[in-house]
PDB file of C-alpha atoms in Angstrom:
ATOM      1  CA  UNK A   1      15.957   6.371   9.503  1.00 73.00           C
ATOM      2  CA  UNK A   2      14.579   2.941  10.954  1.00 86.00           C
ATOM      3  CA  UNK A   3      13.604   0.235   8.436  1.00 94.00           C
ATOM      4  CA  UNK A   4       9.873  -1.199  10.361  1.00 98.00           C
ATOM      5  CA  UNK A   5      10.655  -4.685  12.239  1.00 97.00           C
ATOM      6  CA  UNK A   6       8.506  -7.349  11.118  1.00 96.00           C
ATOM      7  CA  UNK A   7       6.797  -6.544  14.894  1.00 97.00           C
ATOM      8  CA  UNK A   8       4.795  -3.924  13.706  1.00 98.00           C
ATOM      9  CA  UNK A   9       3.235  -5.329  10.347  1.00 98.00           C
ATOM     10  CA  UNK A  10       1.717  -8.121  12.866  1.00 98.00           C
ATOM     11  CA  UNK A  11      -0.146  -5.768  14.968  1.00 97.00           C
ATOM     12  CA  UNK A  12      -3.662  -7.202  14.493  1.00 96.00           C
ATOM     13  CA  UNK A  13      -5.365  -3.340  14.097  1.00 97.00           C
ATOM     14  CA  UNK A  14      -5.384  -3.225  10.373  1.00 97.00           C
ATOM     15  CA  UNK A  15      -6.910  -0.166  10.287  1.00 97.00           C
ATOM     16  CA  UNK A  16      -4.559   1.178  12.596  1.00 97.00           C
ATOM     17  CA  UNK A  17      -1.496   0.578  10.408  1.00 98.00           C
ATOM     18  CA  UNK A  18      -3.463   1.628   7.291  1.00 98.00           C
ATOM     19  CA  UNK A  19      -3.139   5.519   8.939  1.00 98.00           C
ATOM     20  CA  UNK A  20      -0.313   5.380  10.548  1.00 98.00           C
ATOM     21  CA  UNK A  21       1.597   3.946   7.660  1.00 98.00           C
ATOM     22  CA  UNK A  22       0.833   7.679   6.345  1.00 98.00           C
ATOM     23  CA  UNK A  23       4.495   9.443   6.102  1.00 98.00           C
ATOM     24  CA  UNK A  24       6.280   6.100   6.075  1.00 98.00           C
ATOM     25  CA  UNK A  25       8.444   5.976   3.475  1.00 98.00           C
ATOM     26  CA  UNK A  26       8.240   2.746   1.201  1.00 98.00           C
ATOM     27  CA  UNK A  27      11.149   1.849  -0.946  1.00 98.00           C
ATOM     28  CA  UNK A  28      11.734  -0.758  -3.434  1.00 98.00           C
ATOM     29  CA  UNK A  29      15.884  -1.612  -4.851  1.00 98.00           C
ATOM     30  CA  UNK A  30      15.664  -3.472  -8.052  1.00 96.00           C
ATOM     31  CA  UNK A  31      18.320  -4.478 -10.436  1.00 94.00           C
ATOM     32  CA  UNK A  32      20.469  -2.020  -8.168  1.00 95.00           C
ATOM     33  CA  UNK A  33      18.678   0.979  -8.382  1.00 97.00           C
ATOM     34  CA  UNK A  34      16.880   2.661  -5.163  1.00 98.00           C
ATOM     35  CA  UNK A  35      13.391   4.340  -5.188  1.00 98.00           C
ATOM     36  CA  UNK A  36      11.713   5.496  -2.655  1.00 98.00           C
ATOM     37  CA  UNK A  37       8.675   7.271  -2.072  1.00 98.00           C
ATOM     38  CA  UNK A  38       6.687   8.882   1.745  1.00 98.00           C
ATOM     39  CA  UNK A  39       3.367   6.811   1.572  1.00 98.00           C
ATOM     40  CA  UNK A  40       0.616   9.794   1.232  1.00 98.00           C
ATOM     41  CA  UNK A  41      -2.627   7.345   0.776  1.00 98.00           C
ATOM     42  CA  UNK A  42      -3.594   3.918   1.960  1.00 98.00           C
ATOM     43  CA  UNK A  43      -6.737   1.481   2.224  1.00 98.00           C
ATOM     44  CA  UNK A  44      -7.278  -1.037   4.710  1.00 98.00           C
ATOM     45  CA  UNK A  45      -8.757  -4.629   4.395  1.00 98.00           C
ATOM     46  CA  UNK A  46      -9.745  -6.225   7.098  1.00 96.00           C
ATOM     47  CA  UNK A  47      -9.298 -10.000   6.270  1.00 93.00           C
ATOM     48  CA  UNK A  48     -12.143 -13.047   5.876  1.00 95.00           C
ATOM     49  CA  UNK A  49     -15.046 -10.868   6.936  1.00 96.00           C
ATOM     50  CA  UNK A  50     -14.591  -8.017   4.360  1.00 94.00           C
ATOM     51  CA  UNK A  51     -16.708  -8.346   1.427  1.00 95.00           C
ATOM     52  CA  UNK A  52     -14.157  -6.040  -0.149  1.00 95.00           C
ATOM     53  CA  UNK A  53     -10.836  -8.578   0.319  1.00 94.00           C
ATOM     54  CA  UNK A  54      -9.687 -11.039  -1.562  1.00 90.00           C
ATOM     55  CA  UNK A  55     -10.150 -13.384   1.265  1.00 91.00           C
ATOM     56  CA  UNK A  56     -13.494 -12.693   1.981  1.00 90.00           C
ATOM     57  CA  UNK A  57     -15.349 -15.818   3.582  1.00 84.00           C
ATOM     58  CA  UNK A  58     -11.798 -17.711   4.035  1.00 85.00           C
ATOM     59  CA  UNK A  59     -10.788 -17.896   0.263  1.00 89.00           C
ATOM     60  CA  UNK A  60      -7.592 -19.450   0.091  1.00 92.00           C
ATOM     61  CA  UNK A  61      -5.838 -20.167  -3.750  1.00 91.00           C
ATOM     62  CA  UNK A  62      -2.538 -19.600  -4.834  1.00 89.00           C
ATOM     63  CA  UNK A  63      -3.016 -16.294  -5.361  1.00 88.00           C
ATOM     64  CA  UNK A  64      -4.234 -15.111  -2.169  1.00 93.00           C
ATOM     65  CA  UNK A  65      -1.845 -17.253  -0.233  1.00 96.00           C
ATOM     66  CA  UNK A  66       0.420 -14.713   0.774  1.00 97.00           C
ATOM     67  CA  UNK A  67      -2.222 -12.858   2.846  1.00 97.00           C
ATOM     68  CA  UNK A  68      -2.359 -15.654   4.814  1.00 97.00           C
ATOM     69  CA  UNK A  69       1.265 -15.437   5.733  1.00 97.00           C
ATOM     70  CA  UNK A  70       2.508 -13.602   9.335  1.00 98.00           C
ATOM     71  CA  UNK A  71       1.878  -9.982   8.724  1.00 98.00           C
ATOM     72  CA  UNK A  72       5.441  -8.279   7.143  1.00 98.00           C
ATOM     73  CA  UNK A  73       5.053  -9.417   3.212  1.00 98.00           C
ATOM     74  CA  UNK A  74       4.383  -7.494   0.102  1.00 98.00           C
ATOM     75  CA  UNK A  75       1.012  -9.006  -1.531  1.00 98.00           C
ATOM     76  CA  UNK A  76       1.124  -8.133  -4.897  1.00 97.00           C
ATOM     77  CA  UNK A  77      -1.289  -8.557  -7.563  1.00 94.00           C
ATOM     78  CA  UNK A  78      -2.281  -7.979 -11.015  1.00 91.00           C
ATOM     79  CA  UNK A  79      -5.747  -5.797 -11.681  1.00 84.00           C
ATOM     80  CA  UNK A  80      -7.286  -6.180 -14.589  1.00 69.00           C
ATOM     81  CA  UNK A  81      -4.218  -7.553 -16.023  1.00 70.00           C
ATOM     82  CA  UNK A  82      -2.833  -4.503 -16.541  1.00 83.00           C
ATOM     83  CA  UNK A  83      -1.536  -2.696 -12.869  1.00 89.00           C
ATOM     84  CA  UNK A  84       0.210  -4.639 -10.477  1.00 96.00           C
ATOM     85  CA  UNK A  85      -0.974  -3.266  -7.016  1.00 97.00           C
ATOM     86  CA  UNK A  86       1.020  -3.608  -3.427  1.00 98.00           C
ATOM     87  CA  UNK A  87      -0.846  -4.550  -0.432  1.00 98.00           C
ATOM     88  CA  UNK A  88       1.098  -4.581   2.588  1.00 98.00           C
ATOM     89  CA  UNK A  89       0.378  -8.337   4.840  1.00 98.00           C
ATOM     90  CA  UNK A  90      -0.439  -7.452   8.330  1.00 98.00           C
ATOM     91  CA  UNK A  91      -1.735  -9.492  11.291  1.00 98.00           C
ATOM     92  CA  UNK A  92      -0.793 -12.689  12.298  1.00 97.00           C
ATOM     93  CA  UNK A  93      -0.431 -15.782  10.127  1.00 97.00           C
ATOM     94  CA  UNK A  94      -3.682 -17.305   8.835  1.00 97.00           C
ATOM     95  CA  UNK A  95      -5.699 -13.617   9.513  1.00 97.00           C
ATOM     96  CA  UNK A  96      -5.502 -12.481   5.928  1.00 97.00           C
ATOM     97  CA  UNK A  97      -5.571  -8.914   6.431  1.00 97.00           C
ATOM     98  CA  UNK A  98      -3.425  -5.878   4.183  1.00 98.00           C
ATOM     99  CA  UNK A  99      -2.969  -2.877   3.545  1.00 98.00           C
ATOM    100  CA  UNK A 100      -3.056  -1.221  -0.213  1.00 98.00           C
ATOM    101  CA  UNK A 101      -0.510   1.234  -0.954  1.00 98.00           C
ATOM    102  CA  UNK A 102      -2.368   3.765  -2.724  1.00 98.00           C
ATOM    103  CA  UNK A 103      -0.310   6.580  -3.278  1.00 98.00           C
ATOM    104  CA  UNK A 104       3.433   8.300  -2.580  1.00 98.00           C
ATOM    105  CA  UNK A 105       5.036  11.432  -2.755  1.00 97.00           C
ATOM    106  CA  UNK A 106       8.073  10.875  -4.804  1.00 97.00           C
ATOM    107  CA  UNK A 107      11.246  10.960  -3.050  1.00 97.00           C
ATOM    108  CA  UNK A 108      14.518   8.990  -3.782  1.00 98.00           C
ATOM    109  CA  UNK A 109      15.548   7.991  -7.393  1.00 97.00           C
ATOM    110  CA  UNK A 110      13.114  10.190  -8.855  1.00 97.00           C
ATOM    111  CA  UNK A 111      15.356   9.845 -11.974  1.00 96.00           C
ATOM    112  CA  UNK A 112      14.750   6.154 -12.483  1.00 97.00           C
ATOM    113  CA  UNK A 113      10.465   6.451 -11.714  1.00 97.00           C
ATOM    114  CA  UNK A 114      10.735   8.776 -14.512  1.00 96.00           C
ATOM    115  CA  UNK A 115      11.406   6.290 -16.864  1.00 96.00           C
ATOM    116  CA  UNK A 116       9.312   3.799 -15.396  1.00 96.00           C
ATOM    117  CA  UNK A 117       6.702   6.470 -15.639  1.00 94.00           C
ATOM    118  CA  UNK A 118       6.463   8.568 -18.787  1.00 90.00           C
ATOM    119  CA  UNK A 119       4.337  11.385 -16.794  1.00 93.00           C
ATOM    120  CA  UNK A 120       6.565  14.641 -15.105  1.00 94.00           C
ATOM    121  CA  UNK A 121       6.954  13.917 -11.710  1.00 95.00           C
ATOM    122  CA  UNK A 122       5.472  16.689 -10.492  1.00 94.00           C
ATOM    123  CA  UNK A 123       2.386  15.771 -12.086  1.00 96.00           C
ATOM    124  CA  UNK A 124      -0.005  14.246  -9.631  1.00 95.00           C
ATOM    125  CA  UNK A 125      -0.657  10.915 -12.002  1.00 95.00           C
ATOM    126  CA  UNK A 126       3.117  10.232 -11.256  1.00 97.00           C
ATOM    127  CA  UNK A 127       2.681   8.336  -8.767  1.00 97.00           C
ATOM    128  CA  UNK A 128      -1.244   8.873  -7.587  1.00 96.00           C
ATOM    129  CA  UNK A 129      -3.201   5.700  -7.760  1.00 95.00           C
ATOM    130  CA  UNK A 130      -1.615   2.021  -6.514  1.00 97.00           C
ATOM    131  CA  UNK A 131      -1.023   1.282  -9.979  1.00 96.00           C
ATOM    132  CA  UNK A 132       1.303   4.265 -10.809  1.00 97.00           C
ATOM    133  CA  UNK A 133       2.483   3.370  -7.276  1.00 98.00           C
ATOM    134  CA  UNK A 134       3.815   0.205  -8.161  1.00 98.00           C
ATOM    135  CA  UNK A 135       5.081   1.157 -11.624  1.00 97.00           C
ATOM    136  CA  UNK A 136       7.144   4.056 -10.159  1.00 98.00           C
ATOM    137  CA  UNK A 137       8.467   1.856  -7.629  1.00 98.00           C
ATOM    138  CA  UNK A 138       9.330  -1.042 -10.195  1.00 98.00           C
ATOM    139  CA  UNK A 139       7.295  -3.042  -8.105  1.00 98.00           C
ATOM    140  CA  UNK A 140       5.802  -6.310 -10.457  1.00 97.00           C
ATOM    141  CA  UNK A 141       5.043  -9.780  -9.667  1.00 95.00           C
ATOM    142  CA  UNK A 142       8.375 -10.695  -8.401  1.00 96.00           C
ATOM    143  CA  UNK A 143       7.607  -9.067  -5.226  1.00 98.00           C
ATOM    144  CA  UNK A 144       4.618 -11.109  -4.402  1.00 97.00           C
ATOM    145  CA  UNK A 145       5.484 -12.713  -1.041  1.00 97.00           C
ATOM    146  CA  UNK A 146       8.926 -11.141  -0.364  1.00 98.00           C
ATOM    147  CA  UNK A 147      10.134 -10.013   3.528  1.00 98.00           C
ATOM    148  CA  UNK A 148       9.168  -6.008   4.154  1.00 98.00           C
ATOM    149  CA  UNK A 149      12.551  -6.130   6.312  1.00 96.00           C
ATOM    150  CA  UNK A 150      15.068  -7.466   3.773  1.00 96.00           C
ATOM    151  CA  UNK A 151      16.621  -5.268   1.043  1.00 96.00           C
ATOM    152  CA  UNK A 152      14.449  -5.239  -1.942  1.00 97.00           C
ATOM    153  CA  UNK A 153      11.505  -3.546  -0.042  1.00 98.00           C
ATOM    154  CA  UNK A 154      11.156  -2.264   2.776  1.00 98.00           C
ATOM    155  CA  UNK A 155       9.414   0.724   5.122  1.00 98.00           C
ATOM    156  CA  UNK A 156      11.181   3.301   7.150  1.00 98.00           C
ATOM    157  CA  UNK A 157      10.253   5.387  10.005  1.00 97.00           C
ATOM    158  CA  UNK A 158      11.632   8.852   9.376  1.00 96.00           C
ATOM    159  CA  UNK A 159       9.478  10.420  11.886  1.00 94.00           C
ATOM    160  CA  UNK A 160       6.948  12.160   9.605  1.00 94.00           C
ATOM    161  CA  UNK A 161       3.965  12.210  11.910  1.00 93.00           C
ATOM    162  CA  UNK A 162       0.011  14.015  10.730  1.00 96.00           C
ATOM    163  CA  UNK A 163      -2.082  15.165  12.723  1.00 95.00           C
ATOM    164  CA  UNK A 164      -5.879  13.816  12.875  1.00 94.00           C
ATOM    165  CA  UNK A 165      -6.690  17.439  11.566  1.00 97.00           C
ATOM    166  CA  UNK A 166      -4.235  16.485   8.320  1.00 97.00           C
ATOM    167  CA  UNK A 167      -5.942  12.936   7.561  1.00 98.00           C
ATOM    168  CA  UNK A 168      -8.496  12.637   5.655  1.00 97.00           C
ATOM    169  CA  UNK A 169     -10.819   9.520   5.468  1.00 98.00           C
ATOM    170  CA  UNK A 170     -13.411   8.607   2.939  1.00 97.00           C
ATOM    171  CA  UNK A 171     -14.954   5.197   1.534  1.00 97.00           C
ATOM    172  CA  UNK A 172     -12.427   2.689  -0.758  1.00 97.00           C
ATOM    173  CA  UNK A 173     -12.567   3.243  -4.279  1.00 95.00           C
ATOM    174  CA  UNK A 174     -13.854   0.448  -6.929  1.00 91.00           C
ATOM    175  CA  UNK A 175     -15.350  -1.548  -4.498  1.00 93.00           C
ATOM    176  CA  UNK A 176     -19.334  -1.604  -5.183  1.00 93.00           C
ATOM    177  CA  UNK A 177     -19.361  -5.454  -4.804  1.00 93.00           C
ATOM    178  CA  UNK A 178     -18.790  -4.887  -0.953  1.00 95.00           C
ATOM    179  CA  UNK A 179     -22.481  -3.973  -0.558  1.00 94.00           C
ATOM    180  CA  UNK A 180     -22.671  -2.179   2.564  1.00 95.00           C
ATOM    181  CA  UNK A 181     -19.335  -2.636   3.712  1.00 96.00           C
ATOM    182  CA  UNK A 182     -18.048  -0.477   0.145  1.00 95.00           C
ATOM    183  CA  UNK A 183     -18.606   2.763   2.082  1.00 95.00           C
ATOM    184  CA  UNK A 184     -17.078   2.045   5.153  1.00 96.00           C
ATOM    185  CA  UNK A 185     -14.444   5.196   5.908  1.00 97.00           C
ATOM    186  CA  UNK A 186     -11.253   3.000   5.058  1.00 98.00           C
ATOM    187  CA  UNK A 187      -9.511   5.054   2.757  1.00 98.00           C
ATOM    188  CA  UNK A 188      -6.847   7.089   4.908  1.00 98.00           C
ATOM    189  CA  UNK A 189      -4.927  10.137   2.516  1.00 98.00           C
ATOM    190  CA  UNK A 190      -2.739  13.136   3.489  1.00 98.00           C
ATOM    191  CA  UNK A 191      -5.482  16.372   2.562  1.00 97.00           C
ATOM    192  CA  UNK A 192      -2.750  18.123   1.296  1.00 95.00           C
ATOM    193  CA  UNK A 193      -0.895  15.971  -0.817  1.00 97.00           C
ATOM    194  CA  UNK A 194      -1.252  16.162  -4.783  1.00 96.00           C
ATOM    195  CA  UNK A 195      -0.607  12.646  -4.831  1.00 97.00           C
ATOM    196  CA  UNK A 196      -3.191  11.170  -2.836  1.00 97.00           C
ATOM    197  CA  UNK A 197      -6.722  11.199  -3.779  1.00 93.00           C
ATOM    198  CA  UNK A 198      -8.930  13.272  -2.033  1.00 86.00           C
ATOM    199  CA  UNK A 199     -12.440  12.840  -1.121  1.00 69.00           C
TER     200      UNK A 199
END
């Protein structure tokens, strides 16, 4: 069980990390309690030339500013006012690329996700989606900006690997604003996971 150094989120590849963060395992400790889910589906954004990221073009405001940071920090933000999402910083400092966490297989403190989210856990909307991500995780704008290597989130290497033949890749979802760049293949999922989204 090794918790990722702050080395590897600063590998400049975003795409890279975006499928081999598959069978990580991401987990949150808030107000003392431990959840922890393997990461089953992720997107990658690619930084100020993406028509799809936040920081498309160089945007810089307070809300983007922690994609801006040294790759290793949770960017988290609020969609449609409703979902908090987690995108996971990458790259170096002022390359404003991330990862979105888009889906985990439940797997520590499945108890306390439960009450976070009113769905059976063995229920694919559990924790399918970056918004029932985040909720299951307890993960809300307090995380915005916090270390991925100090103790209330963090990554693990438990030596889950997939095979290319396991992964599946398909366009990002929600994204018809990109233009052309909205069906690039940067959606990475685990085929045969019920909580990842497939196709």
């Amino acid at each position: 069980m090794v918790k990722l150094p702050q080395s590897y989120y600063t590998n400049t590849n975003t795409i890279f990390l975006a499928e081999d963060l598959l069978g990580k395992v991401l987990y949150t400790q808030k107000d003392g309690l431990v959840t922890a889910g393997r990461i089953v589906e992720t997107e990658a954004y690619f930084g100020i030339m993406d028509k799809a990221s936040h920081a498309f073009n160089g945007k810089r405001t307070s809300r983007t500013e922690p994609m801006y940071k040294e790759g290793g920090v949770a960017y988290v933000y609020l969609c449609y006012g409703i979902h908090h999402l987690l995108n996971i910083v990458t790259s170096g400092a002022d390359d404003p690329q991330c990862v979105l966490i888009r889906g985990i297989e439940p797997l520590v403190g499945i108890d306390v996700m439960a009450l976070r989210r009113p769905v059976r856990p063995e229920k694919p909307s559990f924790s399918n989606g970056p918004g029932s991500t985040a909720k299951a995780l307890g993960i809300d704008a307090s995380f915005n900006g916090v270390l991925l290597t100090g103790d209330s989130i963090w990554i693990e290497d438990q030596g889950i690997k997939y095979s290319s033949a396991q992964i599946g890749k398909a366009a990002r979802i929600g994204i018809a604003y990109a233009q052309e760049q909205a069906v690039l293949p940067l959606r990475f999922f685990v085929k045969d996971s019920r909580y990842a989204r497939n196709g």
